[in-house]
Every structure is written in C-alpha cells, then in structure tokens.
Short mmCIF file of C-alpha atoms and ligand atoms in Angstrom, two decimals:
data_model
loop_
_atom_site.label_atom_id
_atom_site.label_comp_id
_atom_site.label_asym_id
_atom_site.label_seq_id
_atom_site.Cartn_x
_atom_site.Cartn_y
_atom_site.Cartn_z
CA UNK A 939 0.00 0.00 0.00
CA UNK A 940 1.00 3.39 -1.31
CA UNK A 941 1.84 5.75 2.01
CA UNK A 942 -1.26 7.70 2.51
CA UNK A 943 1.31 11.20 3.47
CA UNK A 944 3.69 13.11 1.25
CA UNK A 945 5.34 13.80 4.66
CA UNK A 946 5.19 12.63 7.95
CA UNK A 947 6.66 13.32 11.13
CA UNK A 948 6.97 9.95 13.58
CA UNK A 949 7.83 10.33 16.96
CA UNK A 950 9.70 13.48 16.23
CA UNK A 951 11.86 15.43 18.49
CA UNK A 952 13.62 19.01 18.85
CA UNK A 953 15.74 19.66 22.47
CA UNK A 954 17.63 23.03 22.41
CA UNK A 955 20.03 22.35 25.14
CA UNK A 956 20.64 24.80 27.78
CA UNK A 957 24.38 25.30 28.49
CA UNK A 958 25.51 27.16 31.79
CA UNK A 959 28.93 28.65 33.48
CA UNK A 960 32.14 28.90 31.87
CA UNK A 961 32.44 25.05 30.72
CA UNK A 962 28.97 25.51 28.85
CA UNK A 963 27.66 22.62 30.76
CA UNK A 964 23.96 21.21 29.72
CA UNK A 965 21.83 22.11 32.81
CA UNK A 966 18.67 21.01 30.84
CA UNK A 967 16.83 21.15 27.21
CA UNK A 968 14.01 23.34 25.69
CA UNK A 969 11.81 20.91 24.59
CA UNK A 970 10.56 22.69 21.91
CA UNK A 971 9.42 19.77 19.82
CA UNK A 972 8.51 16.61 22.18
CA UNK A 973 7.37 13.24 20.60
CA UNK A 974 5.17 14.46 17.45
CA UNK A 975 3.69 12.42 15.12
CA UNK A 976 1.22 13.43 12.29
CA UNK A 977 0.89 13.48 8.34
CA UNK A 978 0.61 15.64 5.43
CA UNK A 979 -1.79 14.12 2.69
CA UNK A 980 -0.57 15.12 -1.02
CA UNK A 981 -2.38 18.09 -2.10
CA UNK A 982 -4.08 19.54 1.33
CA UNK A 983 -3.44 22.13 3.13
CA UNK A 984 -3.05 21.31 6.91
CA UNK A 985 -3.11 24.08 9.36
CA UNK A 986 -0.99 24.21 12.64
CA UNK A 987 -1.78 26.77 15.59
CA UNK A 988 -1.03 27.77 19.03
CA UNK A 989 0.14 30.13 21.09
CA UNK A 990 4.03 31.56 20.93
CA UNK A 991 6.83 29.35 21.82
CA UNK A 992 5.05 26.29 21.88
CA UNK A 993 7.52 24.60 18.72
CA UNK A 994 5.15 25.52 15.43
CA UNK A 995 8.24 27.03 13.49
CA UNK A 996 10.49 24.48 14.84
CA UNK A 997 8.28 21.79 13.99
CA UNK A 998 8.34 23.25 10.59
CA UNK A 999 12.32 23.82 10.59
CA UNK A 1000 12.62 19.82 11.52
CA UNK A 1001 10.55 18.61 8.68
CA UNK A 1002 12.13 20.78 6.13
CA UNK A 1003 15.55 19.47 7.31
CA UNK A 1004 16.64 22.91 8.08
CA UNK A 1005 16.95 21.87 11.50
CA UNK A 1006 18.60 18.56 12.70
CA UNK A 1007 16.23 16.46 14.85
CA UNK A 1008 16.92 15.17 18.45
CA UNK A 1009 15.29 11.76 17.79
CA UNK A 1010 12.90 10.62 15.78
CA UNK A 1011 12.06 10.80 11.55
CA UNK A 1012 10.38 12.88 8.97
CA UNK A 1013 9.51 10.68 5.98
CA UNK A 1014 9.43 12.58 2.72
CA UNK A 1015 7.30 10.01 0.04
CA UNK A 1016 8.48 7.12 2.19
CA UNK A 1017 11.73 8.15 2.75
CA UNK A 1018 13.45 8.66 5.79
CA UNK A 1019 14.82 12.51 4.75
CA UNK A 1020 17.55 12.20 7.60
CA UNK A 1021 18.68 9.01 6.10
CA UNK A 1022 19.87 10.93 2.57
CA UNK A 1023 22.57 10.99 1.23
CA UNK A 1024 24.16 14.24 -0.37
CA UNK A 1025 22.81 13.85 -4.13
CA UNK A 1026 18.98 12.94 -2.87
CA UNK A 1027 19.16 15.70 -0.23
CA UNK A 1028 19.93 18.36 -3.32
CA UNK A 1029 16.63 17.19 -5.07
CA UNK A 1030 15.37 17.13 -1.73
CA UNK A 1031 15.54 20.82 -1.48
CA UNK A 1032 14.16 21.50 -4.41
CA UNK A 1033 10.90 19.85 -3.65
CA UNK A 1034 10.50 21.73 -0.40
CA UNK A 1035 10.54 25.45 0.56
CA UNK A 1036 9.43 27.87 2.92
CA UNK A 1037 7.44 30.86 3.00
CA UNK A 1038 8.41 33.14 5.58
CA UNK A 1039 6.47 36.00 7.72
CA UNK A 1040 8.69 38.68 7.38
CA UNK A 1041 9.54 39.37 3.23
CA UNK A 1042 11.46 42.09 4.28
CA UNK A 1043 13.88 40.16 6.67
CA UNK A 1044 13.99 36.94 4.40
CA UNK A 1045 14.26 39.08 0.95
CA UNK A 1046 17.78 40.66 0.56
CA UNK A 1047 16.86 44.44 0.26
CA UNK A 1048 19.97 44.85 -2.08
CA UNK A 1049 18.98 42.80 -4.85
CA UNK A 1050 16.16 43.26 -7.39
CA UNK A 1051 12.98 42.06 -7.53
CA UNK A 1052 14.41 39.93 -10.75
CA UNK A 1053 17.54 38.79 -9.23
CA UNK A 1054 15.28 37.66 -5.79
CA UNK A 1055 13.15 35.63 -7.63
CA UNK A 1056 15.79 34.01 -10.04
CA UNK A 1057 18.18 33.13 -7.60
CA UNK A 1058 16.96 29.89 -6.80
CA UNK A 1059 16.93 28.84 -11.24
CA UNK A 1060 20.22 30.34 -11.08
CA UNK A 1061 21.34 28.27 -8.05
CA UNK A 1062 19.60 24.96 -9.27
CA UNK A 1063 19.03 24.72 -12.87
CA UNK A 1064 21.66 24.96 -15.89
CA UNK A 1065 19.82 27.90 -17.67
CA UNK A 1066 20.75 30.89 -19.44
CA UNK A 1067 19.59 34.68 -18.42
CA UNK A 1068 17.26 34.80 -20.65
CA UNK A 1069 16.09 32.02 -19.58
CA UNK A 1070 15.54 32.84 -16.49
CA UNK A 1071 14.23 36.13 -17.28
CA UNK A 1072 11.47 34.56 -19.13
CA UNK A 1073 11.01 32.33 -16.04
CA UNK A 1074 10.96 35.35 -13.66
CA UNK A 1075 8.35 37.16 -15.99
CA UNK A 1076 5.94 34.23 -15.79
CA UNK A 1077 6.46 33.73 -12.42
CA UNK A 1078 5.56 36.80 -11.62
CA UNK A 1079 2.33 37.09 -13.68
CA UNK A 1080 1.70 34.12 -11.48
CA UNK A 1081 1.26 35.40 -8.03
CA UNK A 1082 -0.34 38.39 -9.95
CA UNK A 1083 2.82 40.80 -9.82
CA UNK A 1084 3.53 43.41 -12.81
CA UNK A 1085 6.13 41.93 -14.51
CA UNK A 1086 7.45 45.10 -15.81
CA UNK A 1087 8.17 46.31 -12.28
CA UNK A 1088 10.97 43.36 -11.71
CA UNK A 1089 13.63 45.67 -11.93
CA UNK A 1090 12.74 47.38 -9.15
CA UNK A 1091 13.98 46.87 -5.19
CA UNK A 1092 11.93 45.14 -2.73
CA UNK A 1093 11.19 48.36 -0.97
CA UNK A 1094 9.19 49.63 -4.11
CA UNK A 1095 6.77 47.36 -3.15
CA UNK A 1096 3.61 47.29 -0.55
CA UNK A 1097 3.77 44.37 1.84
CA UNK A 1098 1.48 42.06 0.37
CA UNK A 1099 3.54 42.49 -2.88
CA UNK A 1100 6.39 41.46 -0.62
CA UNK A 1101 4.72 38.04 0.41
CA UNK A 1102 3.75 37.86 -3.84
CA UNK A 1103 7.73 38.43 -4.13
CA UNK A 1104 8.48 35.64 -1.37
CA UNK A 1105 5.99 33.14 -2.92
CA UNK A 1106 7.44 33.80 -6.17
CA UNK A 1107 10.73 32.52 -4.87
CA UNK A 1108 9.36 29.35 -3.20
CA UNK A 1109 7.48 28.06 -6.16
CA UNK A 1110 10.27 28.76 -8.73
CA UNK A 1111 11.99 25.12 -8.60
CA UNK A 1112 8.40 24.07 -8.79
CA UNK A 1113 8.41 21.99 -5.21
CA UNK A 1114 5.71 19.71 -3.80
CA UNK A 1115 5.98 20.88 -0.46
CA UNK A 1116 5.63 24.41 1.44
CA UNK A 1117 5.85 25.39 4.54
CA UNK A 1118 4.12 28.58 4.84
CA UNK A 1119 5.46 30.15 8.45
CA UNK A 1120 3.18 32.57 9.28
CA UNK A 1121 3.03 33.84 6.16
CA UNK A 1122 0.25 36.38 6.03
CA UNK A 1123 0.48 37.19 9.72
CA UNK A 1124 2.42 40.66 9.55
CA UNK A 1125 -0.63 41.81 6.95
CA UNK A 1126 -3.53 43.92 7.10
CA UNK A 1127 -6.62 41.61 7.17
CA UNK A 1128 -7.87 42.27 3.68
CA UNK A 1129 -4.47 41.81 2.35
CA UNK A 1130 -4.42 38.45 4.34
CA UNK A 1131 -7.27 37.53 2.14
CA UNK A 1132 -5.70 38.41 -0.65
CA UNK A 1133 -2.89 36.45 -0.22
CA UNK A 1134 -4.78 33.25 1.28
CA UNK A 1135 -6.36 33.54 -2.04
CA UNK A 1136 -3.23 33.40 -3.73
CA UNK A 1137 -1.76 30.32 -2.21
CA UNK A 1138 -5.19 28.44 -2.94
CA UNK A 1139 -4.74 29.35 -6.32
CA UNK A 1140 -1.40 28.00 -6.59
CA UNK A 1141 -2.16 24.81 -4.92
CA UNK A 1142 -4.79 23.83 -7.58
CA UNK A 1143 -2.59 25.11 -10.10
CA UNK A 1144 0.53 23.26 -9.15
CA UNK A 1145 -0.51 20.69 -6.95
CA UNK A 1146 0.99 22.01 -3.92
CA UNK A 1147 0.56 20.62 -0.71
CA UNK A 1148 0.87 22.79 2.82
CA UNK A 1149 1.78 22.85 6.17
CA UNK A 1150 0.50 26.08 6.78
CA UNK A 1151 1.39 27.83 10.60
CA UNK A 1152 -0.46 30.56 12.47
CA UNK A 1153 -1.14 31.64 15.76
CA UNK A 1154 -4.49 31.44 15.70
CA UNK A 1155 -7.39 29.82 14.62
CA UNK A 1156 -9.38 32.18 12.61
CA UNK A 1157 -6.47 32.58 9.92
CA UNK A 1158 -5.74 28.92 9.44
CA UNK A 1159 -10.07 27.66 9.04
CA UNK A 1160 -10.35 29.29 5.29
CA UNK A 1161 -7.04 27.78 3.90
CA UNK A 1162 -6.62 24.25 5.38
CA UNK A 1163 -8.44 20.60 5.42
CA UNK A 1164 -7.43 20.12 8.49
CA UNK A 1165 -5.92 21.45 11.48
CA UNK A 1166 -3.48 20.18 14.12
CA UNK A 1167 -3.47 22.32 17.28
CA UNK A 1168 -0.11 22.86 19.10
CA UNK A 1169 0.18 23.07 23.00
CA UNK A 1170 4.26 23.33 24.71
CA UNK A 1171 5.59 21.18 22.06
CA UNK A 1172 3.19 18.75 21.75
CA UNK A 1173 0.42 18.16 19.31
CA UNK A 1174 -3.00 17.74 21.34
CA UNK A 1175 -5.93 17.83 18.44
CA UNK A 1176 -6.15 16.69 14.95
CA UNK A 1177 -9.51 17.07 12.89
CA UNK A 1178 -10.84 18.07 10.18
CA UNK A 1179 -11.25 21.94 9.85
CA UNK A 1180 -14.92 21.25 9.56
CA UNK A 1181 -15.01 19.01 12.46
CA UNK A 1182 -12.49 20.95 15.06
CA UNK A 1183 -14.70 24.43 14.71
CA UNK A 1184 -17.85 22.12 15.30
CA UNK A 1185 -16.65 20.87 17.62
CA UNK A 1186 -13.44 20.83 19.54
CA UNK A 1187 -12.54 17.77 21.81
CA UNK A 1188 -9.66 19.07 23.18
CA UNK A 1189 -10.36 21.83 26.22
CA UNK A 1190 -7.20 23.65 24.63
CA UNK A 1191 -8.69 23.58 21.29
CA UNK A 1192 -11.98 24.89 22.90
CA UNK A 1193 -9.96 27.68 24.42
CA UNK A 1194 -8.71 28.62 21.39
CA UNK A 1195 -11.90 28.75 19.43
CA UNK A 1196 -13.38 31.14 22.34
CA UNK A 1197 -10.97 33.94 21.98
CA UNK A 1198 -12.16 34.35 18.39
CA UNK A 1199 -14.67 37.43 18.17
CA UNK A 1200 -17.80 36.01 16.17
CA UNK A 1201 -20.46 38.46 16.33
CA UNK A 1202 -23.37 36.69 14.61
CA UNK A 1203 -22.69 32.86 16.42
CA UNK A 1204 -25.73 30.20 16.44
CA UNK A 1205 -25.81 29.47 19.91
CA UNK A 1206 -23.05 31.57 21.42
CA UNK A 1207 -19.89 30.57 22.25
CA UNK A 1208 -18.27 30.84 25.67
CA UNK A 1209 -15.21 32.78 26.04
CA UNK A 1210 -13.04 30.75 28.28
CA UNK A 1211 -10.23 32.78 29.68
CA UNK A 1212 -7.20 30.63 30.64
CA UNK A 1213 -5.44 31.02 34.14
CA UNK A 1214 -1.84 31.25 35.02
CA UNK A 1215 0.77 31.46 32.28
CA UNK A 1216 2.36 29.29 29.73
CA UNK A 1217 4.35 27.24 31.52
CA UNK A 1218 8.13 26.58 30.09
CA UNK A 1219 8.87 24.15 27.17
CA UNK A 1220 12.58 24.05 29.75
CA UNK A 1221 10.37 22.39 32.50
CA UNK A 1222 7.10 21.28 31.26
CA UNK A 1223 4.23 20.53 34.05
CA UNK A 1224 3.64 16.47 35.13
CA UNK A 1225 0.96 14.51 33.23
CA UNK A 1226 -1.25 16.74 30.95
CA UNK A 1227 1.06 19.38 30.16
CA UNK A 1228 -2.16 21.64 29.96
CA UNK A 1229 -3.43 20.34 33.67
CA UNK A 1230 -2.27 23.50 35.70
CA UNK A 1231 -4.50 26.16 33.10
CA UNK A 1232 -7.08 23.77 31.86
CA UNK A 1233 -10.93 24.21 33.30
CA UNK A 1234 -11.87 20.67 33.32
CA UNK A 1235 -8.47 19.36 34.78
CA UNK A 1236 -8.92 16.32 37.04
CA UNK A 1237 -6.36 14.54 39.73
CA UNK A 1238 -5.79 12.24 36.93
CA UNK A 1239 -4.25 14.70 34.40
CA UNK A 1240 -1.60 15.62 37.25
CA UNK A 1241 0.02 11.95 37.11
CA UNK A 1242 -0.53 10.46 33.88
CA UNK A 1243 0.45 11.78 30.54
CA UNK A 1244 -2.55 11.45 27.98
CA UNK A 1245 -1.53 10.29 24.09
CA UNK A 1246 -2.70 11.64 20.74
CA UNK A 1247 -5.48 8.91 20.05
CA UNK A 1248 -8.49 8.34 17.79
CA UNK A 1249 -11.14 9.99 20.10
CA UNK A 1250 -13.65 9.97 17.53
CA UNK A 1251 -14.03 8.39 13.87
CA UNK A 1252 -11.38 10.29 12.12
CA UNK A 1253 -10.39 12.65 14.87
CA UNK A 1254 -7.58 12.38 17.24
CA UNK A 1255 -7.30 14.25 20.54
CA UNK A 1256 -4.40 13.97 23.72
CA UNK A 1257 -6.78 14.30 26.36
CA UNK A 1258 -8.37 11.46 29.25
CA UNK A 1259 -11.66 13.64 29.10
CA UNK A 1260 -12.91 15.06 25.84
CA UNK A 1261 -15.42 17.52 25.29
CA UNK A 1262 -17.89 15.61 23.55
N1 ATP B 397 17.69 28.10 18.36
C1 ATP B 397 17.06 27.99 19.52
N2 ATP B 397 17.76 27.83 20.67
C2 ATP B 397 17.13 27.69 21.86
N3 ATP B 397 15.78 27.70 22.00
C3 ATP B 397 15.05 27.85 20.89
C4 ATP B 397 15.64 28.01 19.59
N4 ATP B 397 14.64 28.15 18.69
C5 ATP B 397 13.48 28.07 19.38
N5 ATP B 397 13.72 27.89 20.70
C6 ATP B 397 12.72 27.74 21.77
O1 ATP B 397 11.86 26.67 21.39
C7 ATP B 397 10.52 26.95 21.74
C8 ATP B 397 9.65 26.89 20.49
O2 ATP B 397 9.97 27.98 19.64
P1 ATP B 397 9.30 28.18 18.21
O3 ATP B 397 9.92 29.37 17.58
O4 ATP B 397 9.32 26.91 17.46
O5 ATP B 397 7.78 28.52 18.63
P2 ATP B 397 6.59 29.07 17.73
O6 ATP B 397 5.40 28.26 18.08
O7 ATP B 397 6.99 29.13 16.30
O8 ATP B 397 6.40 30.54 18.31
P3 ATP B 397 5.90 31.87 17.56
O9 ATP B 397 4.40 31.71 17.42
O10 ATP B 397 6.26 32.97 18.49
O11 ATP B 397 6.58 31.95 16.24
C9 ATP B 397 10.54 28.33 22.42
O12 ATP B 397 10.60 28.12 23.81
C10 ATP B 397 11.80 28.95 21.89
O13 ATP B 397 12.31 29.87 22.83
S1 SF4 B 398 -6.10 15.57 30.12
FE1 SF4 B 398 -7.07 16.69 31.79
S2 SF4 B 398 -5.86 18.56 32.02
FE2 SF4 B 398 -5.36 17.68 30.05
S3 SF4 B 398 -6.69 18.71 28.63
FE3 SF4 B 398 -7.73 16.81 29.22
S4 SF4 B 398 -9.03 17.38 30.95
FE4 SF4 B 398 -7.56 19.05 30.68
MG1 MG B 399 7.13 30.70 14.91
#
C-alpha cells in the first residue's frame, strides 16, 4: 500500500540544550518539539496553531531538514529525509521550501525584484539569463505581480507584494511541499485575504501541498483541510477543519476557538479565559502538560500523561476527558 502522506513526522523530536557557566555545561533542554507524530496528505493544506513558543516554526524547521532532529524521523514520500545521502538531499531541497512571515527580513533588500526571484533557477538549474528572465516574468504574472516592475527593489513594493515576491521565490523550482510560516500574519486583514487567495490558487494550479502555521485559529479555518493544534511542544488535536470548529474535543482547542470574536454565532460561544501562564517548554508541568491552566483538569491529568489517540471516527485528541 502506497503511504497515505507526502510527509510525515513519527515520533519526532527538537531539544535546544541549555548550556551554563564557563564550561557551557547542559543544565537542561528546551523541549521545543517533544514526541510528534502526524501526516501531510498530497495536495491539502493542513493548518498548525497555538500560542508563541510552543515549537510551530520548529516543527516546521525539523521537517524541512533545516533543522537537525533530536530523535525521531520525517519521511518525505516514504523516505526517511535524515537518512539521505548528499545527491537525494539536493533534489530534496528542491521539492520543499518555505514561505516566511517577514519578506522584508527573508528578501535581501539589495537585490532586485528579478535577481530575488531568479536566484533559486540560477542556483539549481543549468539555464541561461534569458532564460531565467522569461522564467521570472511568468512567475511573476503568477502570483499576480507586474512583470514590468521586476527591476525594481523590494522596498518599491507594498507588503502584500512582498509576500507575492516571497511566494514567487518558493514556487520557482516548482516543489511539492511548502511550509508557509506565518506567512500572512504581519498583513492587514484584507491583504491576508488576498494572499490566502493566492496560495489556494497556486495549490490547484501546481498541486501544492501545505503545512501552513499561524497563531491562531481564525487565519488557518479558510485555507486548510485540516488542522493540528499545538500546546508546549506537543500536538494535542487533529480534525478536520470542519469538524475541530464544530466541535473541539480538546479543552485547549476549545480555548482557542473562544478567543475568536464572532459576532453573529448560532448558539453563542463561551469565552473561556485561561489562568496562570504558559508554563516553560525548559520544564514542562507532570501529566497533561495543559493540567495546571485547563478548566476541566482532574487529579488524573496531574500523574498520567494522555496520548494523541483516535477519540472519535477520524479525529484524534491527547486528552483522558474530551469535550464531547
Ligand atoms: N535556536 C534555539 N535555541 C534555543 N531555543 C530555541 C531556539 N529556537 C526556538 N527555541 C525555543 O523553542 C521553543 C519553540 O519555539 P518556536 O519558535 O518553534 O515557537 P513558535 O510556536 O513558532 O512561536 P511563535 O508563534 O512565536 O513563532 C521556544 O521556547 C523557543 O524559545
Ligand atoms: S487531560 Fe485533563 S488537564 Fe489535560 S486537557 Fe484533558 S481534561 Fe484538561
Ligand atoms: Mg514561529
């Protein structure tokens, strides 16, 4: 049987370690990513959330490869990417890329629009300038830029012309896989759309497939299938997007869905406001790592740690009492 995920992470890991004194001794780790497993399916668009800190980008970073992972795998079509050698990882970069938050920061402000989104052709592929400015052209026209303007610096462009500039650059190799990091975060809201748009677009065009990362909620439900919610470097709900705004089984999830304004809800939704702060990924809490701030905590969550399991047809949740 064919693998049902372009890629999956199994069991995957991230420790930063903390180093101390003049010997830099390891005092402890930031367990920023801590035992995750979950798939991609070819083609969808799979959102991840939750609140700073608790491992999103890292998560990300790991399955891209641009970060080493503490234990675990990522399996790229099958394939154990930490297993590669030198030739396969080449092609392997090539079939994944990242959109970032920041275009400014990521986009060198020296370089022209052009030269931005060519780099990657000139970097990868044996083809000639004009070439590549033919390339660039319909690359731009693309992700609905004015190719005329590509002579032009970065800074000659609005911000969500930025993000058109960034996406430009991560589809030029024509990869299967994006990570989009935040990527329409730093926008105004109707540019968000705009760009959202964009990347839909794209996916039917080119096939793409996503792991797309926000903070919250609200941002992630028009884009993705489905959504995996984060919580202090541990994923605690899968569902479909559908599903999880139906209904979350996962208090955290719940909590999440609350904070988002919705002025004309059936049936209104409770805001839940969460006590105490978010604990460190350094020195996470016993048990249910969401027991000391969750409302429906219970002796048992102190003691025993609850797994990501099928908690409903379909649906996974890391929690010894659902909501259901
Ligand atoms: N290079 C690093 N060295 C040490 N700690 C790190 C490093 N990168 C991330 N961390 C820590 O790992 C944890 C997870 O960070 P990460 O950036 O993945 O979170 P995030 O969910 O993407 O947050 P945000 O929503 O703010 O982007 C945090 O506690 C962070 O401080
Ligand atoms: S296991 Fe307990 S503390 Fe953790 S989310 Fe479920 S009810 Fe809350
Ligand atoms: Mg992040």
């Amino acid at each position: 049987m064919s693998e049902p995920y372009l890629i999956e992470a199994r069991h995957l890991k991230k420790y930063f370690p903390i180093k101390r004194g003049l010997f830099s001794r390891v005092v402890g780790n930031v367990k920023a990513v801590d035992d995750v497993s979950f798939g991609v399916r070819p083609g969808e668009t799979f959102g991840l959330v939750g609140e700073s800190g608790c491992g999103k980008s890292t998560l990300g970073r790991v399955m891209l490869n641009l970060k080493r992972a503490t234990d675990g795998e990522v399996r790229f079509e099958g394939r154990d990417i930490q297993r590669l050698g030198s030739g396969e990882l080449r092609g392997l970069r090539e079939e994944m890329q990242i959109i970032f938050q920041d275009p400014m920061g990521s986009l060198n402000p020296r370089f022209l629009v052009k030269d931005l989104i060519g780099e990657p052709l000139r970097l990868h592929r044996k083809m000639s300038a004009s070439e590549i400015d033919d390339r660039v052209v319909q690359l731009m026209e693309l992700v609905g830029l004015d190719a005329t303007r590509r002579n032009r610096y970065p800074h000659e462009f609005s911000g969500g012309q930025r993000q058109r500039i960034g996406i430009a650059r991560a589809i030029a190799l024509e990869p299967k896989f994006i990570v989009a990091d935040e990527a329409v975060s730093a926008l105004d809201v109707s540019v968000q759309s705009q760009v959202l748009n964009l990347l839909m677009k794209l996916q039917q065009e080119l096939g793409l497939t996503y792991l797309f990362i926000a903070h919250g909620l609200n941002v992630v439900r028009h884009i993705s299938n489905r959504v995996g919610v984060m919580y202090l470097g541990k994923i605690v709900e899968v569902a479909s997007t559908d599903e999880l705004f139906a209904k979350p089984l996962h208090p955290y999830t719940a909590v999440l869905l609350s904070a988002i304004p919705q002025p004309r809800l059936r049936g209104k939704r409770e805001r839940i406001i969460l006590q105490g702060e978010v604990p460190s990924p350094a020195n996470p809490p016993s048990g249910c790592r969401f027991h000391p701030r969750c409302p429906f905590a219970k002796e048992r969550c102190r003691v025993e740690e609850p797994a990501l399991v099928e908690a409903a047809p379909g649906r996974q949740a890391a929690c010894h009492f659902p909501l259901f």
